Short mmCIF file of C-alpha atoms and ligand atoms in Angstrom, two decimals:
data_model
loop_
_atom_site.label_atom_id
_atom_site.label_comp_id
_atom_site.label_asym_id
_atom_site.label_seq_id
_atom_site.Cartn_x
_atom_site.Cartn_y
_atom_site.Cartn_z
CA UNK X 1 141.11 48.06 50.23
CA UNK X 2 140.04 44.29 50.17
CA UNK X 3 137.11 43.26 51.64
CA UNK X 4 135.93 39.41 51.83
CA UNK X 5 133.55 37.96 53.79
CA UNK X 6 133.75 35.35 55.83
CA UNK X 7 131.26 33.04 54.40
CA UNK X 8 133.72 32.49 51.35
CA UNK X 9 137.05 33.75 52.68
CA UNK X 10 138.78 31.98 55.49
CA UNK X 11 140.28 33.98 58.12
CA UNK X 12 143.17 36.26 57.68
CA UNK X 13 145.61 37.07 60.32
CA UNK X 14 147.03 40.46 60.47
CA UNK X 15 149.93 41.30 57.76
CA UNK X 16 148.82 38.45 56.15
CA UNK X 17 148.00 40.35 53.30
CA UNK X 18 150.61 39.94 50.56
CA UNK X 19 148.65 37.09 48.72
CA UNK X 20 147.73 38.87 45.16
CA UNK X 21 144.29 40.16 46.05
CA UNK X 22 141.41 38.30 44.73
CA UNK X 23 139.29 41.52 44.59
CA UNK X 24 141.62 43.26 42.02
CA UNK X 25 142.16 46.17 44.39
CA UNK X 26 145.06 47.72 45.80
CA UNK X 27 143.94 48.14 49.25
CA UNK X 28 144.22 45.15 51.58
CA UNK X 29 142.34 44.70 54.48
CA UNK X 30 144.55 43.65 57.62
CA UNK X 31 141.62 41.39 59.00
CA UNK X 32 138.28 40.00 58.30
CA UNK X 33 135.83 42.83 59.44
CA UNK X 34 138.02 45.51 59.34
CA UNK X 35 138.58 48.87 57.40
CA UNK X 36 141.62 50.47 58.37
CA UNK X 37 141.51 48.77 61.35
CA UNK X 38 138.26 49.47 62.76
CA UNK X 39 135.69 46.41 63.53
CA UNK X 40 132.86 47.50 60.60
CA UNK X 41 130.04 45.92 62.97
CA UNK X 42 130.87 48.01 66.07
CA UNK X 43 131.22 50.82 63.85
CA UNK X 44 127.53 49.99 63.03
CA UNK X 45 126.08 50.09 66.31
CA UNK X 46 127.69 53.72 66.84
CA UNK X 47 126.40 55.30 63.80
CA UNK X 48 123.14 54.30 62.15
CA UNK X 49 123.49 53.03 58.51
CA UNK X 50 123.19 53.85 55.75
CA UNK X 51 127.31 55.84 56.24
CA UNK X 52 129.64 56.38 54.17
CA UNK X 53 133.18 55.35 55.50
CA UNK X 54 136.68 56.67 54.37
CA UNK X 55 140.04 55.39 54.86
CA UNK X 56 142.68 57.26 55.22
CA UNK X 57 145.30 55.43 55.27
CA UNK X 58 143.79 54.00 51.38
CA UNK X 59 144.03 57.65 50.42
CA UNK X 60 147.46 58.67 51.45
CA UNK X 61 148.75 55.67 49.87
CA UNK X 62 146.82 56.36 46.64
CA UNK X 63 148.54 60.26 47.25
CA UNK X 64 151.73 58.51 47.86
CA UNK X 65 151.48 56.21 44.85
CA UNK X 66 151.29 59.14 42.36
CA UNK X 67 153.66 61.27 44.21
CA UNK X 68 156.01 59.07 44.10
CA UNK X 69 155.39 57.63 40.15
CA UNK X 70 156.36 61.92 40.15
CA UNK X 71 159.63 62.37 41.17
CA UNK X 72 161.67 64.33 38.67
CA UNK X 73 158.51 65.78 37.43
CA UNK X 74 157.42 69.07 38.18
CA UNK X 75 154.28 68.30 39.32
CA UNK X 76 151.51 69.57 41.19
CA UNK X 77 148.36 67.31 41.54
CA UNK X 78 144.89 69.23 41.90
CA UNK X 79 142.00 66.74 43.39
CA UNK X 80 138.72 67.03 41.74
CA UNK X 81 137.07 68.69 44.46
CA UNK X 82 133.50 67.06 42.94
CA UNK X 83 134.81 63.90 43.93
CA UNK X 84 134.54 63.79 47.15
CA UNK X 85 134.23 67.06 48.74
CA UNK X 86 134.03 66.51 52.37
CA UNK X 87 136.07 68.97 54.67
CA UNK X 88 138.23 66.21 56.59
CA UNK X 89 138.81 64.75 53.12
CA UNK X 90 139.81 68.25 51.50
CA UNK X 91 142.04 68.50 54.75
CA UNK X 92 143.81 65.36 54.21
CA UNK X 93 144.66 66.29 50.83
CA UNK X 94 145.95 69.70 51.55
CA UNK X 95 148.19 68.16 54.03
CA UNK X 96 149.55 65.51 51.84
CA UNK X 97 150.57 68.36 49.30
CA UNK X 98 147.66 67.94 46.94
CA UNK X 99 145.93 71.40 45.82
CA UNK X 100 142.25 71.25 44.31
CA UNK X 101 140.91 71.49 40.99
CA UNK X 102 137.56 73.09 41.60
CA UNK X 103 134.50 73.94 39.20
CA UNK X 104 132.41 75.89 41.48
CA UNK X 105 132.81 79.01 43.97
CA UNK X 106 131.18 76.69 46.37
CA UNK X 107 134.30 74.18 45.56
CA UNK X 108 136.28 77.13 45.86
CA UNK X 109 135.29 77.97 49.02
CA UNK X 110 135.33 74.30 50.58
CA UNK X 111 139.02 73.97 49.39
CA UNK X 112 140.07 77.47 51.37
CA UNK X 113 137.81 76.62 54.26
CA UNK X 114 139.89 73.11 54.51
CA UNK X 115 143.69 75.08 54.31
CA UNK X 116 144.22 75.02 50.08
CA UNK X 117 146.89 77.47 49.49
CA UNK X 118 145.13 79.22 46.68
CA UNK X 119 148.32 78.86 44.59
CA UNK X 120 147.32 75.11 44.59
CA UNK X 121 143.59 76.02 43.53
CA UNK X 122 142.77 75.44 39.47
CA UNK X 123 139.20 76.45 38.29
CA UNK X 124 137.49 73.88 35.41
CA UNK X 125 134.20 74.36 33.98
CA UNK X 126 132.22 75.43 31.25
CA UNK X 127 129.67 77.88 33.10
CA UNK X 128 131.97 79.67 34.87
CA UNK X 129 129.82 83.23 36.18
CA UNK X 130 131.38 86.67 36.02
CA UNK X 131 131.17 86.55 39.69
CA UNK X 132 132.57 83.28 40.17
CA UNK X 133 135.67 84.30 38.23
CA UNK X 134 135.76 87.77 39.79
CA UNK X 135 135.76 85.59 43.34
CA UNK X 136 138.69 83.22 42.55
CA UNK X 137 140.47 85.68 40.90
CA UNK X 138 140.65 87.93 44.16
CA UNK X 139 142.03 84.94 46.20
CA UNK X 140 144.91 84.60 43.58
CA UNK X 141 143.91 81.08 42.42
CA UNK X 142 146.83 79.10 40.21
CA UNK X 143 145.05 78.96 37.12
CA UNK X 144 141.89 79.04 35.12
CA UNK X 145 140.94 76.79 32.31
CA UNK X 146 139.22 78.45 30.06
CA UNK X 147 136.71 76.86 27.79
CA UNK X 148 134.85 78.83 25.61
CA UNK X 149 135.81 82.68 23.60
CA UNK X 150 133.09 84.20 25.86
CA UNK X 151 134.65 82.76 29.01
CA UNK X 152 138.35 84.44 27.95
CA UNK X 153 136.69 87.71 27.53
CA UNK X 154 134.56 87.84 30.45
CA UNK X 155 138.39 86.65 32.35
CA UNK X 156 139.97 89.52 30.75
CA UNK X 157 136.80 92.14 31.43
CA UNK X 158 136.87 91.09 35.21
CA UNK X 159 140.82 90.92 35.80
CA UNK X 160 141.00 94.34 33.62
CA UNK X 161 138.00 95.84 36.18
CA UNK X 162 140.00 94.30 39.07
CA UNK X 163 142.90 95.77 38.04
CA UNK X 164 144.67 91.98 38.08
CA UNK X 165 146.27 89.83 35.40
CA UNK X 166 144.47 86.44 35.28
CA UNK X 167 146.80 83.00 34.38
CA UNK X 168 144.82 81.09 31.82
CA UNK X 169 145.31 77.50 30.59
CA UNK X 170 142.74 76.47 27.53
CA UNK X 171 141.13 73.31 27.74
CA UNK X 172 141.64 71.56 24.57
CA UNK X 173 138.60 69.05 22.91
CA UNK X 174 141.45 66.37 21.22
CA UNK X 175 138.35 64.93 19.72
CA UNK X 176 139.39 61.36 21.29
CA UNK X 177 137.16 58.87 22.41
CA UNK X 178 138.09 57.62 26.48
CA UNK X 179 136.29 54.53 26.10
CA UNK X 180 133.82 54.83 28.60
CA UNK X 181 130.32 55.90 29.95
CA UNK X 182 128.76 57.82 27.58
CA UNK X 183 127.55 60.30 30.60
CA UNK X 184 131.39 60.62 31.32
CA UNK X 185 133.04 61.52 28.57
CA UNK X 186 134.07 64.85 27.65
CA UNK X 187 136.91 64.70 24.93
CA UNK X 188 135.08 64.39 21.77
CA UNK X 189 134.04 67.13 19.57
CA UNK X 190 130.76 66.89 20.07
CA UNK X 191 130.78 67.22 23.96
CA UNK X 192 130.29 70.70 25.39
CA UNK X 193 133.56 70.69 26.96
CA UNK X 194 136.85 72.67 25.64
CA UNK X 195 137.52 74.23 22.11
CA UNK X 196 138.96 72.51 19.49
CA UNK X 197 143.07 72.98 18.62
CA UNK X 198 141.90 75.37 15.78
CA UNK X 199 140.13 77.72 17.91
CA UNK X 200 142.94 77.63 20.84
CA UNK X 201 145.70 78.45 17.73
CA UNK X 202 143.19 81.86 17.72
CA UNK X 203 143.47 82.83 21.02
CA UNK X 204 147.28 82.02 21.16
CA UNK X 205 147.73 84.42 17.71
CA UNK X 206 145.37 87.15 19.51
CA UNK X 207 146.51 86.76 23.06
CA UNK X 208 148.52 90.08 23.28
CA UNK X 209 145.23 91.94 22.79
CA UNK X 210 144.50 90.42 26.05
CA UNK X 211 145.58 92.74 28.23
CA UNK X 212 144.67 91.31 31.91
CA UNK X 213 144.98 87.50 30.82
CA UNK X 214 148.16 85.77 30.48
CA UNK X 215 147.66 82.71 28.05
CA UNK X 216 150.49 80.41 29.07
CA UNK X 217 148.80 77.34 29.81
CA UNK X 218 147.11 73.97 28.29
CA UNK X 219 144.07 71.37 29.63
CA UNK X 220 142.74 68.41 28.77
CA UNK X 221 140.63 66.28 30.13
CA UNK X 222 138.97 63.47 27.95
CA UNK X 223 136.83 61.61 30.41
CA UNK X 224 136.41 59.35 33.56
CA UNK X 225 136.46 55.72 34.73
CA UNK X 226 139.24 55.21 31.93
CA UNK X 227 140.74 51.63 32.24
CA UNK X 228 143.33 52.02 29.31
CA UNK X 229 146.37 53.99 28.42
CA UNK X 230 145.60 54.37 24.43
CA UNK X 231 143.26 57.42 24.83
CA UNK X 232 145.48 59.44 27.01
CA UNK X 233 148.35 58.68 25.00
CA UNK X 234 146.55 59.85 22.05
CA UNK X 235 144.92 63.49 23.63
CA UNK X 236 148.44 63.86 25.18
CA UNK X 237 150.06 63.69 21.75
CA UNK X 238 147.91 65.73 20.47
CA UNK X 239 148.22 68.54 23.35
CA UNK X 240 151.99 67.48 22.73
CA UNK X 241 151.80 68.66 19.33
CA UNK X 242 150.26 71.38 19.83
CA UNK X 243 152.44 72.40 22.92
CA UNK X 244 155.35 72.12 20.23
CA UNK X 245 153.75 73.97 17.33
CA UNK X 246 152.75 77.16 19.74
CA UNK X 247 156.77 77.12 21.27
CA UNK X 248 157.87 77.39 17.55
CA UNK X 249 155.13 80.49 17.06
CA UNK X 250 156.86 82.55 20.25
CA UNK X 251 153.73 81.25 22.74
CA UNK X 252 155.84 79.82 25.81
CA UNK X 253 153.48 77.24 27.85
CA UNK X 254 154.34 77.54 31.30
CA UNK X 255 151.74 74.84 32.10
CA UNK X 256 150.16 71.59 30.65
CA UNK X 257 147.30 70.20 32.82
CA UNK X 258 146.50 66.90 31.82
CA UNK X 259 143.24 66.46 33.48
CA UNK X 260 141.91 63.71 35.74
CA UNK X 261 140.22 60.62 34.22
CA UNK X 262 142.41 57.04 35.68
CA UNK X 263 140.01 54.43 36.14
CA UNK X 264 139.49 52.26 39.28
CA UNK X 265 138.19 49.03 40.34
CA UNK X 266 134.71 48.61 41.09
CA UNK X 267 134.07 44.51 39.65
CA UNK X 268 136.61 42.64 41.34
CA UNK X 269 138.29 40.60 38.73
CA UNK X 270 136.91 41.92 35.82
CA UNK X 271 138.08 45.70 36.11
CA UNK X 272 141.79 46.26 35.47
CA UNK X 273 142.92 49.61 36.24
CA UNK X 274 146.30 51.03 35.16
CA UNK X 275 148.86 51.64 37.56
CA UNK X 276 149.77 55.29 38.44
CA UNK X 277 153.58 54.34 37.68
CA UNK X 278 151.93 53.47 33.88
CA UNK X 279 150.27 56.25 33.62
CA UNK X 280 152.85 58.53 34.81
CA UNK X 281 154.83 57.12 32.46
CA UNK X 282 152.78 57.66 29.49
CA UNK X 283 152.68 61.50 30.55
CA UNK X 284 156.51 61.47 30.57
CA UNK X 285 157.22 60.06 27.29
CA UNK X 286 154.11 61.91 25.44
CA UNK X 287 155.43 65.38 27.53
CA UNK X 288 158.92 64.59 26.65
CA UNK X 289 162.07 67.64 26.67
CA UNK X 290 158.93 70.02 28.39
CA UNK X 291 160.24 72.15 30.89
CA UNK X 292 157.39 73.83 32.09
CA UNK X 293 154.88 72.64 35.08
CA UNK X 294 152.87 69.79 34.38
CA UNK X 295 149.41 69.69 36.23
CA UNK X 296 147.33 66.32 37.50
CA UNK X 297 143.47 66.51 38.47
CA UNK X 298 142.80 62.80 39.73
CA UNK X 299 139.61 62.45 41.94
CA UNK X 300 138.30 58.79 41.15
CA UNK X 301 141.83 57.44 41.55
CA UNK X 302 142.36 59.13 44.71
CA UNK X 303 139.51 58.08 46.77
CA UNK X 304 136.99 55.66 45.01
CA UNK X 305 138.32 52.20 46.48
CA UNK X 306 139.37 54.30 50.08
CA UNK X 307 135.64 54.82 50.65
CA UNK X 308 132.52 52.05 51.28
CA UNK X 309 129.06 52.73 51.92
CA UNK X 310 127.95 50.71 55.14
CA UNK X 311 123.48 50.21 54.97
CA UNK X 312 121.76 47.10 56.84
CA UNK X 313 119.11 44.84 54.78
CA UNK X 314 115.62 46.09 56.00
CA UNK X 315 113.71 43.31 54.33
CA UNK X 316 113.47 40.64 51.61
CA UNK X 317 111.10 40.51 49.61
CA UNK X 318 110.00 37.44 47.51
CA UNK X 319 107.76 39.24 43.88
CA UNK X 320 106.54 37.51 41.17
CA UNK X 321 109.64 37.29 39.46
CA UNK X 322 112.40 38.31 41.19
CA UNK X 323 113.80 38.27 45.23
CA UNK X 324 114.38 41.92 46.23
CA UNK X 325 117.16 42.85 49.08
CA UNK X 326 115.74 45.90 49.98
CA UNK X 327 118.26 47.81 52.09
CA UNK X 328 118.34 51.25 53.78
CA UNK X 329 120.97 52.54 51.51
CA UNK X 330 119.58 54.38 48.66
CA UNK X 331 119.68 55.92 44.96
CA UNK X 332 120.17 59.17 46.69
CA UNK X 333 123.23 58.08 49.06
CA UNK X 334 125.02 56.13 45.52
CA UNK X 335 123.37 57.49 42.25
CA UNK X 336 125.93 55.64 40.19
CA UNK X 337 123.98 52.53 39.70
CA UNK X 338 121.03 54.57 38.92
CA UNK X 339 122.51 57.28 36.78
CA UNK X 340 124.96 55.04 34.70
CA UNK X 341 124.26 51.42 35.44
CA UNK X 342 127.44 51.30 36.89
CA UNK X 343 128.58 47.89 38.85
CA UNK X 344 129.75 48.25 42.69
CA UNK X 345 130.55 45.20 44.43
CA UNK X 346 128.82 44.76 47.66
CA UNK X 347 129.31 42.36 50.04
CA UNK X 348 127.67 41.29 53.53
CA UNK X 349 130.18 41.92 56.54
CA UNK X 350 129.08 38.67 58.22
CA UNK X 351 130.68 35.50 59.49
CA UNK X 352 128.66 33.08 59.20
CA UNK X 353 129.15 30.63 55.93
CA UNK X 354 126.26 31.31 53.90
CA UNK X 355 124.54 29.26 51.09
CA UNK X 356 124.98 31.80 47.81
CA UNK X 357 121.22 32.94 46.03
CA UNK X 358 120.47 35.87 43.84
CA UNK X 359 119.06 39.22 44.48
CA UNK X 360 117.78 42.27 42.86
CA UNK X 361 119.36 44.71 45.30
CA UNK X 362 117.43 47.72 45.69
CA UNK X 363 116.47 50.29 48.32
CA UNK X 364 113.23 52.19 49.26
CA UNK X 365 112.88 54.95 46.82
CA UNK X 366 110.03 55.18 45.44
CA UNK X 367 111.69 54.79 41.58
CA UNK X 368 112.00 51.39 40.08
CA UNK X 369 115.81 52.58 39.07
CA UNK X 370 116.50 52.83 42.61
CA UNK X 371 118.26 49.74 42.08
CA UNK X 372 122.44 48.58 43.16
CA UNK X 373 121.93 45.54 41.28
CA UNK X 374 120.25 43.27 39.07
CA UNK X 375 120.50 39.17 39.74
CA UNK X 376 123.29 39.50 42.21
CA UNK X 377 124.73 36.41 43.08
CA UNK X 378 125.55 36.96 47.12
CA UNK X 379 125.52 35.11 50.27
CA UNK X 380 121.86 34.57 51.60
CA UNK X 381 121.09 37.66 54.19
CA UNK X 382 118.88 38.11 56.67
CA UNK X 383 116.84 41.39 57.74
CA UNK X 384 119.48 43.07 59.79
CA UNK X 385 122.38 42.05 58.27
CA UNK X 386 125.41 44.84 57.54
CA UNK X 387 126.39 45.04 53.69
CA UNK X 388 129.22 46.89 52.24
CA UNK X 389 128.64 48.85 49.23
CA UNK X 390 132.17 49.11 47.47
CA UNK X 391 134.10 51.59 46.10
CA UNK X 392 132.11 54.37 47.20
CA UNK X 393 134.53 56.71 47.91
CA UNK X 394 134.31 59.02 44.67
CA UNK X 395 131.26 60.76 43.67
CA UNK X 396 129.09 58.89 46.13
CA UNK X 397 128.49 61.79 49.27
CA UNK X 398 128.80 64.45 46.74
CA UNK X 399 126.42 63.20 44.58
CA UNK X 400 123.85 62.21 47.06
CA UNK X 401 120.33 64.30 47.51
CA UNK X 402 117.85 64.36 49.79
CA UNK X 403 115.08 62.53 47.59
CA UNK X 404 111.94 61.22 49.55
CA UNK X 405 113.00 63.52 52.05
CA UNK X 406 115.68 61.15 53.37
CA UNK X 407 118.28 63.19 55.19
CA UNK X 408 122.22 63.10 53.76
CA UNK X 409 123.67 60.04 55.33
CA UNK X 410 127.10 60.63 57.66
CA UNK X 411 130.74 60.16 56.66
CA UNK X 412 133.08 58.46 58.94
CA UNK X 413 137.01 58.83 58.61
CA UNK X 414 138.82 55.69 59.77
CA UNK X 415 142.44 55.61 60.48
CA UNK X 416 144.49 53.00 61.44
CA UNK X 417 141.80 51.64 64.31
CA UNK X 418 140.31 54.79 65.24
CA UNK X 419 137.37 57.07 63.66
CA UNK X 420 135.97 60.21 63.06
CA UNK X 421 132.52 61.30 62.05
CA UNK X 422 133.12 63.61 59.71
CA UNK X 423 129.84 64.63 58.43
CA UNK X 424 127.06 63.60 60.78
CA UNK X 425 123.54 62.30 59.80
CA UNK X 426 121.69 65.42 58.33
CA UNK X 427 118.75 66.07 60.88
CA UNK X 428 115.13 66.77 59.76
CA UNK X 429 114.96 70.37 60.49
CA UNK X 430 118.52 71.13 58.46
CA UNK X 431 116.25 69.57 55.32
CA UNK X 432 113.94 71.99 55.44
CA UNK X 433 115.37 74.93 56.90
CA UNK X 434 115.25 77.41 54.29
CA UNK X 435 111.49 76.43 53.40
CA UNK X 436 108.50 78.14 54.36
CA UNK X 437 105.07 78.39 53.63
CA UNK X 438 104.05 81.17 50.87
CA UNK X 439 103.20 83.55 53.86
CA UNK X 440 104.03 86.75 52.44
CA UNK X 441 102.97 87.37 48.64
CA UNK X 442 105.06 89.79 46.75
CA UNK X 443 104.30 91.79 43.50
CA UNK X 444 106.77 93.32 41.06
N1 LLP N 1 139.08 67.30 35.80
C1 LLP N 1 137.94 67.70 35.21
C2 LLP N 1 137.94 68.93 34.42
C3 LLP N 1 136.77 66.94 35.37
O1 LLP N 1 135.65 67.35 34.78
C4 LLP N 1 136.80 65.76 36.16
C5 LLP N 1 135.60 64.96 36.35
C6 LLP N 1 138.01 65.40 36.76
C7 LLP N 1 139.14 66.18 36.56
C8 LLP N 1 138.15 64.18 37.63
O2 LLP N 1 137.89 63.00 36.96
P1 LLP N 1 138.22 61.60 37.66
O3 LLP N 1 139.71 61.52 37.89
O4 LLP N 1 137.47 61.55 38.93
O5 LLP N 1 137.75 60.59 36.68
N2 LLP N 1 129.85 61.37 38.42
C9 LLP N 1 130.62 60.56 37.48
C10 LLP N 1 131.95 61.16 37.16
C11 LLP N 1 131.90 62.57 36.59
C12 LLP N 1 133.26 63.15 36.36
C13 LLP N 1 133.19 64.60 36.01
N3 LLP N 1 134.46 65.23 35.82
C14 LLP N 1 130.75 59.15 38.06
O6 LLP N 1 130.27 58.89 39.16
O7 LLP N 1 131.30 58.28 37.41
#
């Protein structure tokens, strides 16, 4: 989606909206005020800020994008459940085709609550519990990627004890570096996730002794936010290899999972993602003359740009140094910033023109990193005014906490000029239920 305001943009009238978009992103805005067709500030007087807000039509086409970059390919994409894991959202992927990959038995059970076949359900993680696995093994999930030599034998002890054979992919550590955050990358050696190609040759030459576990598949996933093809390329080659070296040694691969990881957009013009058809492409020619199923877990590239986070300026405040926007959006609705200094544009959803100033843009956590931005050049606001935070779609509501007891903000589902809530504002007493005072004191 594209959003400009109006103090910089002149008006645009609807399906004017081929012009290359300024904002880098793939998602253009029909009008001035609109998401998906919904006026942003009536939105605002129905639901109190701070909301997240989803659109749906940004997400199928993102679905529709890869899907179709697909065709030939036999494919299945898997949505990182983390993501974004609201039920309406879960919902519109299962209906668009896309299964889940999950990490969690609380993931697990979100995706079957929302109508995931379980045949579409993959299971990623390096904690796994016996009675997580036991769980997803009794709803028949796809597949399990398996990350450590504990993990495999505590698969095969539960599947053997369950009388069940469990399909097993294992994640691979191609000892690649994805060129990003430091927090979110995963496919070097020294990260916790995956075993190395030495280890996985083990398991493959030992497999048979695995009686309840059928070893027939292979995961990567190097990392997140990636903007560039060169580090897929080089994990998939290596997985490639690897692929062809096990065929040779009588292990057929019935399934290569090549993780999730393709960057988005959140700094218009300075963030260049790489097209799904690119991508895809890269998968094809590293994955070339494989037969077998090849699996996709985007999350990020699904949702990220499809989702903003709406909040109001409470106050500005002039300090000693610096001019804070202080808004009622905070580090626990959007812990990017905070966690990984990461850059999400945000804009005011205003229409009058504006002289442009800088801000500090914070909120009213009690943490000096509860902080959206430092020196922000933006349009002068006003106490009151609507803001968009951008690109909020991924890891945003799934991340969020309840920190200085401020209740989970709502989600909103636009489509095409209409909305639902989809999450409503936590209330006070769901916060706390579940607490008590230390009433009754037990001893052991
Ligand atoms: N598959 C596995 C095994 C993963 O661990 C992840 C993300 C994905 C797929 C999806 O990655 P994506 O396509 O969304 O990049 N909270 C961080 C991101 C953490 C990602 C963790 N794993 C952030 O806000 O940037």
């Amino acid at each position: 989606m594209s959003w400009k305001p109006m103090t910089v943009q002149p008006m645009m009238k609807t399906g004017d909206n081929n012009d290359a978009d300024p904002t880098g992103s793939s998602f253009a805005a029909t009008a001035q005020g609109t998401f998906d067709g919904v006026d942003l500030q009536q939105l605002a007087q129905h639901i109190a800020t701070p909301f997240h807000a989803y659109s749906a039509t940004a997400i199928r086409q993102r679905i529709n994008e890869l899907q179709t970059a697909l065709a030939g390919v036999d494919a299945m994409i898997c949505f990182a459940v983390k993501a974004n894991s609201n039920l309406a959202i879960l919902q519109l992927m299962a209906s668009a085709g896309v299964g889940a990959d999950i990490v969690s038995v609380g993931e697990l059970r979100r995706s079957l609550h929302a109508g995931m076949p379980p045949e579409r359900i993959v299971f990623s993680g390096v904690g796994k519990s016996a009675d997580e696995i036991a769980g997803a093994l009794n709803v028949g999930i796809a597949r399990f990627n398996v990350e450590s030599l504990d993990e495999l034998h505590t698969l095969q002890q539960v599947a053997k004890a369950q009388q069940m054979t469990a399909r097993v992919a294992v994640r691979i550590n191609p000892d690649v570096d994805a060129q990003t955050h430091a927090k979110i990358s995963t496919g070097k050696s020294e990260n916790k996730f995956g075993v190395s190609i030495d280890e996985a040759r083990r398991w493959f030459a030992e497999r048979r002794q695995l009686t309840h576990v059928q070893l027939d598949g292979l995961h990567v996933h190097i990392g997140s936010q990636i903007l560039s093809l060169d580090p897929f390329r080089l994990a998939l080659q290596r997985v490639a290899a690897f692929w062809r070296e096990l065929e040779r040694a009588g292990h057929p691969i019935n399934s290569i999972d090549v993780g999730g990881g393709l960057g988005v957009c959140y700094r218009a013009g300075e963030d260049h993602p790489v097209a799904a058809v690119d991508y895809v492409a890269t998968i094809r020619e590293a994955l070339a003359g494989y037969q077998g199923r090849i699996l996709l877990e985007p999350g990020r590239y699904l949702i990220a740009e499809a989702g903003v986070l709406l909040t109001r300026v409470i106050r500005i405040k002039q300090g000693a140094e610096r001019q804070f926007l202080v808004l009622d959006a905070a580090m626990n609705d959007l812990q990017r910033p905070s966690l990984y200094d990461a850059w999400h544009d945000i804009v005011p959803v205003s229409d009058a023109s504006r002289p442009m100033t800088r801000y500090d843009i914070v909120g009213p956590v009690c943490e000096t990193g509860d902080t959206f931005a430092r020196e922000r050049e933006m349009p002068e606001c006003v106490a009151g005014d609507l803001l968009l935070i951008k690109a909020t779609g991924a890891y945003g509501a799934s991340m969020a906490s309840t920190y200085n007891s401020r209740p989970l903000a709502a989600e909103v589902l636009l489509n095409q000029g209409r909305y639902a809530v989809v999450r409503r504002r936590q209330h006070f007493e769901e916060m706390i239920a579940g607490e008590q005072p230390a009433r009754h004191w037990e001893t052991l």
